[in-house]
Amino acid sequence: MSARVIGMPLQSSASLLQNQRQCNAELHRQCVGNVRPVASPVAIPRRLHMKRSFTCKCVANVDTLQNVPLKSTLTSIPVMVNGCAGNMGRAVAEAALIAGLQLVPLSLTSPDLKDQKVHIGDVEVDVRSASEKETVFDSVLQKYPNVVVVDFTVPSAVNQNAELYCKMGVPFVMGTTGGDRERLFDLVQKSNNYAVISPQMGKQVVAFQAAMEIMAEQFPGAFSGYTLKVTESHQSSKIDTSGTAKAIVSSFQRLGVSFKLDQIEKVRDPTEQIQKMGVPEEYLGGHAFHTYSVTSPDHTVAFQFQHNVCGRSIYAQGTIDAVIFLARKVQLKAEMRLYNMIDVLREGNMR
């Protein structure tokens, strides 16, 4: 089984936003004068609404069925991206604008980094040191009380950042890997705060991960006696072992494979990434290549599972789906508070 997913670089968010505004204006012009009232709301076909979800209290001919001006539910979701000065955080911030969300012009970064200004599309984001975190959050919550926070900072900050979000009662999407995960989950559950926590934000990779979990649940011990080799390659700036690799290993363990997490081979050397893993040179600064090889005791049977991702767009788009999902749960006052990306997939409302 082999799957190669290549995330292409995101287009300029300012350019895409301008195109979207022009399209929306044209759609409105087509709709006016071609509508007739109906008794109940009618869902606009997905292919016609520029990747936004809304309903329209009018219906026209099939060729002119478009949106009448209604307040978009997406533009009412403010998103604060902590770590937006980094590559992943920037990609998420750009994806937020493209999706029509409201990007909060404030962000937190590591305590050892200086304050700076980052331009995301037409938004200037004031990036502040984490040493100012409570002051920054007080300011954000005054202006954006229904904000959803996205965290793509560093592994060493995962737990202290989560403590801050729970203390402030702010729903958050934790995309940063590492930290004490057991402590992280325990904190969120005890605080009763809304959160999506996942080591993997790419929807298609999460679907593969879910398939492995289902297989482990329904066929425990199916690979008993088999040996496993796991190799994961990421950009050299990624310090920790891949959380996705750990999750897949957990499924293999339940399938009967004897394997310890410290046996996962991390590849961070650029030369080895090109020659051994086949990473394109232009994606050395942003990729995720994983290979899981399973071999029978007598070496007559072998399975290989592979997922290769170039770029960051797959993660950025999945993160925005998680933000929208979480905002809806908060609005609905859902009883369940702690979610992962499999929950987002099961919801079935992805863009």
mmCIF file of C-alpha atoms in Angstrom:
data_model
loop_
_atom_site.group_PDB
_atom_site.id
_atom_site.type_symbol
_atom_site.label_atom_id
_atom_site.label_comp_id
_atom_site.label_asym_id
_atom_site.label_seq_id
_atom_site.Cartn_x
_atom_site.Cartn_y
_atom_site.Cartn_z
ATOM 1 C CA MET A 1 0.000 0.000 0.000
ATOM 2 C CA SER A 2 1.560 3.296 -1.008
ATOM 3 C CA ALA A 3 0.118 6.770 -0.931
ATOM 4 C CA ARG A 4 1.945 9.875 -2.080
ATOM 5 C CA VAL A 5 0.376 13.171 -1.124
ATOM 6 C CA ILE A 6 1.999 16.307 -2.430
ATOM 7 C CA GLY A 7 0.934 19.577 -0.863
ATOM 8 C CA MET A 8 1.482 22.401 -3.302
ATOM 9 C CA PRO A 9 2.517 25.826 -1.991
ATOM 10 C CA LEU A 10 -0.415 28.056 -1.097
ATOM 11 C CA GLN A 11 -1.206 30.904 -3.403
ATOM 12 C CA SER A 12 -1.028 34.460 -2.156
ATOM 13 C CA SER A 13 -3.902 34.841 0.280
ATOM 14 C CA ALA A 14 -4.423 38.452 -0.771
ATOM 15 C CA SER A 15 -4.807 37.377 -4.401
ATOM 16 C CA LEU A 16 -7.217 34.563 -3.566
ATOM 17 C CA LEU A 17 -9.283 36.788 -1.317
ATOM 18 C CA GLN A 18 -9.588 39.404 -4.065
ATOM 19 C CA ASN A 19 -10.707 36.733 -6.549
ATOM 20 C CA GLN A 20 -13.239 35.411 -4.061
ATOM 21 C CA ARG A 21 -14.735 38.868 -3.459
ATOM 22 C CA GLN A 22 -15.090 39.397 -7.217
ATOM 23 C CA CYS A 23 -16.778 36.011 -7.642
ATOM 24 C CA ASN A 24 -19.178 36.680 -4.779
ATOM 25 C CA ALA A 25 -20.159 40.032 -6.280
ATOM 26 C CA GLU A 26 -20.828 38.406 -9.646
ATOM 27 C CA LEU A 27 -22.863 35.630 -8.024
ATOM 28 C CA HIS A 28 -25.046 38.197 -6.287
ATOM 29 C CA ARG A 29 -25.693 40.060 -9.524
ATOM 30 C CA GLN A 30 -26.787 36.799 -11.152
ATOM 31 C CA CYS A 31 -29.085 35.986 -8.259
ATOM 32 C CA VAL A 32 -30.985 39.284 -8.133
ATOM 33 C CA GLY A 33 -34.133 39.171 -10.283
ATOM 34 C CA ASN A 34 -33.930 35.432 -10.744
ATOM 35 C CA VAL A 35 -35.322 34.239 -7.438
ATOM 36 C CA ARG A 36 -38.607 33.093 -6.060
ATOM 37 C CA PRO A 37 -39.375 32.720 -2.350
ATOM 38 C CA VAL A 38 -39.674 29.292 -0.777
ATOM 39 C CA ALA A 39 -41.179 28.209 2.494
ATOM 40 C CA SER A 40 -37.993 26.874 4.054
ATOM 41 C CA PRO A 41 -34.230 27.361 3.635
ATOM 42 C CA VAL A 42 -32.575 25.510 0.788
ATOM 43 C CA ALA A 43 -28.950 24.392 0.984
ATOM 44 C CA ILE A 44 -26.798 25.830 -1.777
ATOM 45 C CA PRO A 45 -24.969 23.136 -3.778
ATOM 46 C CA ARG A 46 -21.401 22.756 -2.492
ATOM 47 C CA ARG A 47 -19.846 23.347 -5.917
ATOM 48 C CA LEU A 48 -21.384 26.787 -6.100
ATOM 49 C CA HIS A 49 -20.515 28.405 -2.818
ATOM 50 C CA MET A 50 -16.766 29.006 -2.957
ATOM 51 C CA LYS A 51 -16.025 26.458 -0.229
ATOM 52 C CA ARG A 52 -18.230 28.198 2.333
ATOM 53 C CA SER A 53 -21.249 26.778 4.113
ATOM 54 C CA PHE A 54 -24.482 28.760 4.155
ATOM 55 C CA THR A 55 -28.162 28.512 3.330
ATOM 56 C CA CYS A 56 -30.291 30.725 1.147
ATOM 57 C CA LYS A 57 -33.991 31.545 1.526
ATOM 58 C CA CYS A 58 -34.472 31.733 -2.202
ATOM 59 C CA VAL A 59 -34.157 29.451 -5.187
ATOM 60 C CA ALA A 60 -33.571 30.231 -8.835
ATOM 61 C CA ASN A 61 -33.039 28.307 -12.034
ATOM 62 C CA VAL A 62 -30.198 25.770 -11.780
ATOM 63 C CA ASP A 63 -27.842 28.005 -13.745
ATOM 64 C CA THR A 64 -28.444 31.033 -11.506
ATOM 65 C CA LEU A 65 -28.907 29.382 -8.105
ATOM 66 C CA GLN A 66 -26.611 31.481 -5.936
ATOM 67 C CA ASN A 67 -26.301 33.117 -2.567
ATOM 68 C CA VAL A 68 -28.277 36.140 -1.467
ATOM 69 C CA PRO A 69 -26.352 38.360 0.966
ATOM 70 C CA LEU A 70 -26.237 36.617 4.332
ATOM 71 C CA LYS A 71 -23.692 36.973 7.096
ATOM 72 C CA SER A 72 -21.138 34.213 6.630
ATOM 73 C CA THR A 73 -20.651 31.968 9.611
ATOM 74 C CA LEU A 74 -16.981 31.702 8.734
ATOM 75 C CA THR A 75 -16.175 35.397 8.820
ATOM 76 C CA SER A 76 -17.545 35.495 12.371
ATOM 77 C CA ILE A 77 -14.859 33.046 13.580
ATOM 78 C CA PRO A 78 -11.758 34.900 14.811
ATOM 79 C CA VAL A 79 -8.602 32.780 14.720
ATOM 80 C CA MET A 80 -5.456 33.514 16.688
ATOM 81 C CA VAL A 81 -2.479 31.581 15.293
ATOM 82 C CA ASN A 82 0.300 31.246 17.843
ATOM 83 C CA GLY A 83 3.599 30.564 16.136
ATOM 84 C CA CYS A 84 2.601 32.293 12.896
ATOM 85 C CA ALA A 85 6.154 33.563 12.441
ATOM 86 C CA GLY A 86 7.128 29.945 11.739
ATOM 87 C CA ASN A 87 6.542 28.120 8.475
ATOM 88 C CA MET A 88 3.634 25.969 9.683
ATOM 89 C CA GLY A 89 1.968 28.804 11.572
ATOM 90 C CA ARG A 90 2.217 31.069 8.526
ATOM 91 C CA ALA A 91 0.676 28.407 6.303
ATOM 92 C CA VAL A 92 -2.256 28.056 8.725
ATOM 93 C CA ALA A 93 -2.745 31.826 8.934
ATOM 94 C CA GLU A 94 -2.821 32.068 5.131
ATOM 95 C CA ALA A 95 -5.278 29.174 4.938
ATOM 96 C CA ALA A 96 -7.500 30.912 7.506
ATOM 97 C CA LEU A 97 -7.755 34.018 5.317
ATOM 98 C CA ILE A 98 -8.387 31.974 2.187
ATOM 99 C CA ALA A 99 -11.182 30.107 3.975
ATOM 100 C CA GLY A 100 -12.800 33.404 4.941
ATOM 101 C CA LEU A 101 -12.008 33.323 8.661
ATOM 102 C CA GLN A 102 -11.042 36.431 10.609
ATOM 103 C CA LEU A 103 -7.315 36.393 11.407
ATOM 104 C CA VAL A 104 -6.552 38.001 14.777
ATOM 105 C CA PRO A 105 -3.643 40.444 14.307
ATOM 106 C CA LEU A 106 -1.896 39.221 17.471
ATOM 107 C CA SER A 107 0.197 36.098 17.978
ATOM 108 C CA LEU A 108 2.486 34.581 20.597
ATOM 109 C CA THR A 109 5.912 33.088 19.965
ATOM 110 C CA SER A 110 8.703 31.571 22.062
ATOM 111 C CA PRO A 111 9.990 33.584 25.066
ATOM 112 C CA ASP A 112 13.509 33.685 23.577
ATOM 113 C CA LEU A 113 12.359 35.288 20.315
ATOM 114 C CA LYS A 114 11.980 39.020 19.750
ATOM 115 C CA ASP A 115 8.702 40.774 19.008
ATOM 116 C CA GLN A 116 8.125 41.241 15.292
ATOM 117 C CA LYS A 117 5.553 42.119 12.640
ATOM 118 C CA VAL A 118 4.441 39.454 10.183
ATOM 119 C CA HIS A 119 2.366 40.210 7.091
ATOM 120 C CA ILE A 120 -0.191 37.517 6.237
ATOM 121 C CA GLY A 121 -2.113 38.572 3.145
ATOM 122 C CA ASP A 122 -3.432 42.042 3.934
ATOM 123 C CA VAL A 123 -3.230 41.500 7.720
ATOM 124 C CA GLU A 124 -0.283 42.731 9.773
ATOM 125 C CA VAL A 125 0.150 40.380 12.733
ATOM 126 C CA ASP A 126 1.910 41.649 15.841
ATOM 127 C CA VAL A 127 3.944 38.690 17.127
ATOM 128 C CA ARG A 128 4.734 38.964 20.834
ATOM 129 C CA SER A 129 6.990 36.974 23.132
ATOM 130 C CA ALA A 130 5.297 34.348 25.300
ATOM 131 C CA SER A 131 6.542 36.298 28.322
ATOM 132 C CA GLU A 132 3.673 38.740 27.549
ATOM 133 C CA LYS A 133 1.092 35.998 27.120
ATOM 134 C CA GLU A 134 -1.478 37.048 29.737
ATOM 135 C CA THR A 135 -1.406 40.701 28.646
ATOM 136 C CA VAL A 136 -1.802 39.642 25.017
ATOM 137 C CA PHE A 137 -4.719 37.335 25.799
ATOM 138 C CA ASP A 138 -6.511 39.989 27.847
ATOM 139 C CA SER A 139 -6.324 42.268 24.808
ATOM 140 C CA VAL A 140 -7.468 39.549 22.394
ATOM 141 C CA LEU A 141 -10.435 38.430 24.513
ATOM 142 C CA GLN A 142 -11.704 41.969 24.924
ATOM 143 C CA LYS A 143 -11.962 42.415 21.165
ATOM 144 C CA TYR A 144 -12.537 38.795 20.078
ATOM 145 C CA PRO A 145 -14.476 37.030 22.875
ATOM 146 C CA ASN A 146 -15.305 34.014 20.657
ATOM 147 C CA VAL A 147 -11.731 33.500 19.428
ATOM 148 C CA VAL A 148 -10.364 30.037 18.606
ATOM 149 C CA VAL A 149 -6.619 29.609 19.128
ATOM 150 C CA VAL A 150 -4.349 27.517 16.922
ATOM 151 C CA ASP A 151 -1.005 26.438 18.380
ATOM 152 C CA PHE A 152 1.952 25.655 16.138
ATOM 153 C CA THR A 153 4.780 26.670 18.446
ATOM 154 C CA VAL A 154 7.461 24.328 19.842
ATOM 155 C CA PRO A 155 7.235 20.980 21.685
ATOM 156 C CA SER A 156 8.684 22.431 24.909
ATOM 157 C CA ALA A 157 5.809 24.955 25.087
ATOM 158 C CA VAL A 158 2.899 22.546 24.529
ATOM 159 C CA ASN A 159 1.911 21.999 28.161
ATOM 160 C CA GLN A 160 2.397 25.543 29.434
ATOM 161 C CA ASN A 161 0.504 26.968 26.453
ATOM 162 C CA ALA A 162 -2.372 24.539 27.006
ATOM 163 C CA GLU A 163 -2.467 25.551 30.679
ATOM 164 C CA LEU A 164 -2.827 29.175 29.599
ATOM 165 C CA TYR A 165 -5.638 28.407 27.119
ATOM 166 C CA CYS A 166 -7.532 26.382 29.722
ATOM 167 C CA LYS A 167 -7.003 29.046 32.375
ATOM 168 C CA MET A 168 -8.396 31.706 30.022
ATOM 169 C CA GLY A 169 -11.246 29.398 28.901
ATOM 170 C CA VAL A 170 -10.229 29.680 25.245
ATOM 171 C CA PRO A 171 -11.004 26.833 22.802
ATOM 172 C CA PHE A 172 -7.865 25.730 20.998
ATOM 173 C CA VAL A 173 -6.500 23.473 18.269
ATOM 174 C CA MET A 174 -3.161 21.983 19.292
ATOM 175 C CA GLY A 175 -1.172 21.120 16.198
ATOM 176 C CA THR A 176 2.199 21.227 17.945
ATOM 177 C CA THR A 177 3.586 17.781 18.652
ATOM 178 C CA GLY A 178 5.606 16.734 21.677
ATOM 179 C CA GLY A 179 5.195 17.696 25.304
ATOM 180 C CA ASP A 180 3.637 15.449 27.940
ATOM 181 C CA ARG A 181 0.564 14.245 26.034
ATOM 182 C CA GLU A 182 -0.999 12.352 28.954
ATOM 183 C CA ARG A 183 -0.745 15.469 31.093
ATOM 184 C CA LEU A 184 -2.127 17.531 28.219
ATOM 185 C CA PHE A 185 -5.249 15.382 27.825
ATOM 186 C CA ASP A 186 -5.773 15.255 31.585
ATOM 187 C CA LEU A 187 -5.547 19.055 31.816
ATOM 188 C CA VAL A 188 -8.195 19.634 29.144
ATOM 189 C CA GLN A 189 -10.583 17.064 30.588
ATOM 190 C CA LYS A 190 -10.339 18.521 34.089
ATOM 191 C CA SER A 191 -10.691 22.115 32.873
ATOM 192 C CA ASN A 192 -13.774 21.267 30.770
ATOM 193 C CA ASN A 193 -12.295 23.402 28.005
ATOM 194 C CA TYR A 194 -13.001 22.812 24.295
ATOM 195 C CA ALA A 195 -10.019 21.549 22.297
ATOM 196 C CA VAL A 196 -8.948 19.571 19.250
ATOM 197 C CA ILE A 197 -5.629 17.840 19.930
ATOM 198 C CA SER A 198 -3.951 15.829 17.216
ATOM 199 C CA PRO A 199 -0.357 15.032 16.257
ATOM 200 C CA GLN A 200 -1.496 14.938 12.623
ATOM 201 C CA MET A 201 -3.679 17.593 10.971
ATOM 202 C CA GLY A 202 -3.590 16.273 7.394
ATOM 203 C CA LYS A 203 -7.080 14.855 6.803
ATOM 204 C CA GLN A 204 -6.070 12.139 4.375
ATOM 205 C CA VAL A 205 -3.219 10.942 6.595
ATOM 206 C CA VAL A 206 -5.624 10.946 9.545
ATOM 207 C CA ALA A 207 -7.999 8.776 7.511
ATOM 208 C CA PHE A 208 -5.154 6.274 7.007
ATOM 209 C CA GLN A 209 -4.395 6.441 10.724
ATOM 210 C CA ALA A 210 -8.069 5.770 11.502
ATOM 211 C CA ALA A 211 -8.065 2.788 9.139
ATOM 212 C CA MET A 212 -5.104 1.344 11.036
ATOM 213 C CA GLU A 213 -6.942 1.825 14.337
ATOM 214 C CA ILE A 214 -10.023 0.052 12.978
ATOM 215 C CA MET A 215 -7.890 -2.841 11.734
ATOM 216 C CA ALA A 216 -6.181 -3.131 15.131
ATOM 217 C CA GLU A 217 -9.525 -3.069 16.916
ATOM 218 C CA GLN A 218 -11.205 -5.659 14.719
ATOM 219 C CA PHE A 219 -8.228 -7.959 14.069
ATOM 220 C CA PRO A 220 -6.020 -7.862 17.187
ATOM 221 C CA GLY A 221 -2.937 -10.024 16.897
ATOM 222 C CA ALA A 222 -3.247 -10.396 13.106
ATOM 223 C CA PHE A 223 0.469 -9.619 12.663
ATOM 224 C CA SER A 224 1.767 -11.554 15.675
ATOM 225 C CA GLY A 225 5.371 -12.622 15.158
ATOM 226 C CA TYR A 226 5.992 -10.116 12.378
ATOM 227 C CA THR A 227 8.832 -7.607 12.637
ATOM 228 C CA LEU A 228 8.340 -3.897 12.030
ATOM 229 C CA LYS A 229 10.681 -1.217 10.736
ATOM 230 C CA VAL A 230 9.591 2.433 10.857
ATOM 231 C CA THR A 231 11.428 5.301 9.182
ATOM 232 C CA GLU A 232 10.204 8.893 9.263
ATOM 233 C CA SER A 233 11.794 11.901 7.594
ATOM 234 C CA HIS A 234 10.925 15.525 8.364
ATOM 235 C CA GLN A 235 12.610 18.885 7.879
ATOM 236 C CA SER A 236 15.705 19.288 10.053
ATOM 237 C CA SER A 237 13.953 21.859 12.265
ATOM 238 C CA LYS A 238 11.561 19.177 13.588
ATOM 239 C CA ILE A 239 13.169 18.044 16.826
ATOM 240 C CA ASP A 240 10.803 15.391 18.154
ATOM 241 C CA THR A 241 9.790 12.016 16.758
ATOM 242 C CA SER A 242 6.666 12.181 14.589
ATOM 243 C CA GLY A 243 3.439 11.855 16.574
ATOM 244 C CA THR A 244 1.823 10.205 13.562
ATOM 245 C CA ALA A 245 4.522 7.527 13.487
ATOM 246 C CA LYS A 246 3.913 6.882 17.189
ATOM 247 C CA ALA A 247 0.158 6.529 16.601
ATOM 248 C CA ILE A 248 0.657 4.071 13.721
ATOM 249 C CA VAL A 249 3.115 2.072 15.831
ATOM 250 C CA SER A 250 0.483 1.869 18.561
ATOM 251 C CA SER A 251 -1.909 0.236 16.075
ATOM 252 C CA PHE A 252 0.767 -2.244 14.978
ATOM 253 C CA GLN A 253 1.428 -3.120 18.604
ATOM 254 C CA ARG A 254 -2.240 -4.029 19.051
ATOM 255 C CA LEU A 255 -1.977 -6.073 15.858
ATOM 256 C CA GLY A 256 0.601 -8.205 17.650
ATOM 257 C CA VAL A 257 3.880 -6.636 16.530
ATOM 258 C CA SER A 258 6.570 -6.243 19.192
ATOM 259 C CA PHE A 259 8.054 -2.777 18.685
ATOM 260 C CA LYS A 260 9.180 0.061 20.964
ATOM 261 C CA LEU A 261 8.769 3.739 20.154
ATOM 262 C CA ASP A 262 12.489 4.417 20.525
ATOM 263 C CA GLN A 263 13.064 2.042 17.588
ATOM 264 C CA ILE A 264 11.529 4.587 15.185
ATOM 265 C CA GLU A 265 14.279 5.802 12.889
ATOM 266 C CA LYS A 266 14.339 9.586 12.507
ATOM 267 C CA VAL A 267 15.955 10.959 9.361
ATOM 268 C CA ARG A 268 16.932 14.629 9.587
ATOM 269 C CA ASP A 269 20.101 14.794 7.478
ATOM 270 C CA PRO A 270 19.304 16.447 4.097
ATOM 271 C CA THR A 271 21.661 14.215 2.113
ATOM 272 C CA GLU A 272 20.138 11.064 3.588
ATOM 273 C CA GLN A 273 16.638 12.432 3.027
ATOM 274 C CA ILE A 274 17.330 12.873 -0.689
ATOM 275 C CA GLN A 275 19.266 9.649 -1.263
ATOM 276 C CA LYS A 276 17.526 7.242 1.124
ATOM 277 C CA MET A 277 13.986 8.615 1.393
ATOM 278 C CA GLY A 278 13.615 10.172 -2.051
ATOM 279 C CA VAL A 279 12.616 13.618 -0.784
ATOM 280 C CA PRO A 280 12.655 16.245 -3.595
ATOM 281 C CA GLU A 281 15.350 18.801 -2.848
ATOM 282 C CA GLU A 282 12.911 21.710 -3.055
ATOM 283 C CA TYR A 283 10.899 20.199 -0.163
ATOM 284 C CA LEU A 284 13.725 19.539 2.271
ATOM 285 C CA GLY A 285 12.464 22.466 4.331
ATOM 286 C CA GLY A 286 8.928 21.079 4.586
ATOM 287 C CA HIS A 287 8.009 17.420 4.156
ATOM 288 C CA ALA A 288 6.865 14.257 5.961
ATOM 289 C CA PHE A 289 7.920 10.911 4.477
ATOM 290 C CA HIS A 290 6.919 7.815 6.472
ATOM 291 C CA THR A 291 7.544 4.153 5.680
ATOM 292 C CA TYR A 292 6.270 1.223 7.774
ATOM 293 C CA SER A 293 7.658 -2.181 6.700
ATOM 294 C CA VAL A 294 6.244 -5.400 8.204
ATOM 295 C CA THR A 295 7.878 -8.777 7.561
ATOM 296 C CA SER A 296 6.816 -12.314 8.490
ATOM 297 C CA PRO A 297 9.002 -14.487 10.749
ATOM 298 C CA ASP A 298 10.254 -16.574 7.796
ATOM 299 C CA HIS A 299 10.691 -13.501 5.559
ATOM 300 C CA THR A 300 8.357 -14.897 2.891
ATOM 301 C CA VAL A 301 5.662 -12.229 3.378
ATOM 302 C CA ALA A 302 6.176 -8.477 3.498
ATOM 303 C CA PHE A 303 3.854 -5.473 3.728
ATOM 304 C CA GLN A 304 4.802 -1.835 3.316
ATOM 305 C CA PHE A 305 2.673 1.177 4.214
ATOM 306 C CA GLN A 306 3.880 4.566 3.056
ATOM 307 C CA HIS A 307 2.651 8.145 3.107
ATOM 308 C CA ASN A 308 4.788 10.916 1.655
ATOM 309 C CA VAL A 309 3.819 14.566 1.978
ATOM 310 C CA CYS A 310 5.595 17.479 0.320
ATOM 311 C CA GLY A 311 4.812 20.969 1.611
ATOM 312 C CA ARG A 312 2.476 22.106 4.384
ATOM 313 C CA SER A 313 -0.839 22.875 2.698
ATOM 314 C CA ILE A 314 -2.416 19.526 3.653
ATOM 315 C CA TYR A 315 -1.843 20.315 7.343
ATOM 316 C CA ALA A 316 -2.939 23.937 7.071
ATOM 317 C CA GLN A 317 -6.234 23.038 5.389
ATOM 318 C CA GLY A 318 -6.939 20.303 7.939
ATOM 319 C CA THR A 319 -6.227 22.701 10.781
ATOM 320 C CA ILE A 320 -8.790 25.178 9.454
ATOM 321 C CA ASP A 321 -11.375 22.397 9.247
ATOM 322 C CA ALA A 322 -10.600 21.663 12.897
ATOM 323 C CA VAL A 323 -11.092 25.344 13.802
ATOM 324 C CA ILE A 324 -14.498 25.473 12.093
ATOM 325 C CA PHE A 325 -15.483 22.159 13.698
ATOM 326 C CA LEU A 326 -14.501 23.384 17.171
ATOM 327 C CA ALA A 327 -16.237 26.741 16.764
ATOM 328 C CA ARG A 328 -19.461 24.891 15.947
ATOM 329 C CA LYS A 329 -19.106 22.677 19.013
ATOM 330 C CA VAL A 330 -18.656 25.741 21.217
ATOM 331 C CA GLN A 331 -21.645 27.460 19.636
ATOM 332 C CA LEU A 332 -23.798 24.351 20.141
ATOM 333 C CA LYS A 333 -22.504 23.957 23.719
ATOM 334 C CA ALA A 334 -21.643 20.344 22.966
ATOM 335 C CA GLU A 335 -21.299 18.110 25.989
ATOM 336 C CA MET A 336 -18.104 16.521 24.680
ATOM 337 C CA ARG A 337 -15.157 18.902 25.005
ATOM 338 C CA LEU A 338 -11.996 17.048 23.928
ATOM 339 C CA TYR A 339 -11.684 15.993 20.271
ATOM 340 C CA ASN A 340 -9.125 14.767 17.766
ATOM 341 C CA MET A 341 -8.904 14.903 13.978
ATOM 342 C CA ILE A 342 -10.749 11.615 13.607
ATOM 343 C CA ASP A 343 -13.737 13.343 15.230
ATOM 344 C CA VAL A 344 -13.390 16.123 12.649
ATOM 345 C CA LEU A 345 -13.391 13.548 9.844
ATOM 346 C CA ARG A 346 -16.442 11.791 11.242
ATOM 347 C CA GLU A 347 -18.376 15.062 11.307
ATOM 348 C CA GLY A 348 -18.327 15.024 7.517
ATOM 349 C CA ASN A 349 -18.506 18.817 7.100
ATOM 350 C CA MET A 350 -15.028 19.453 5.763
ATOM 351 C CA ARG A 351 -14.505 21.995 3.044
#
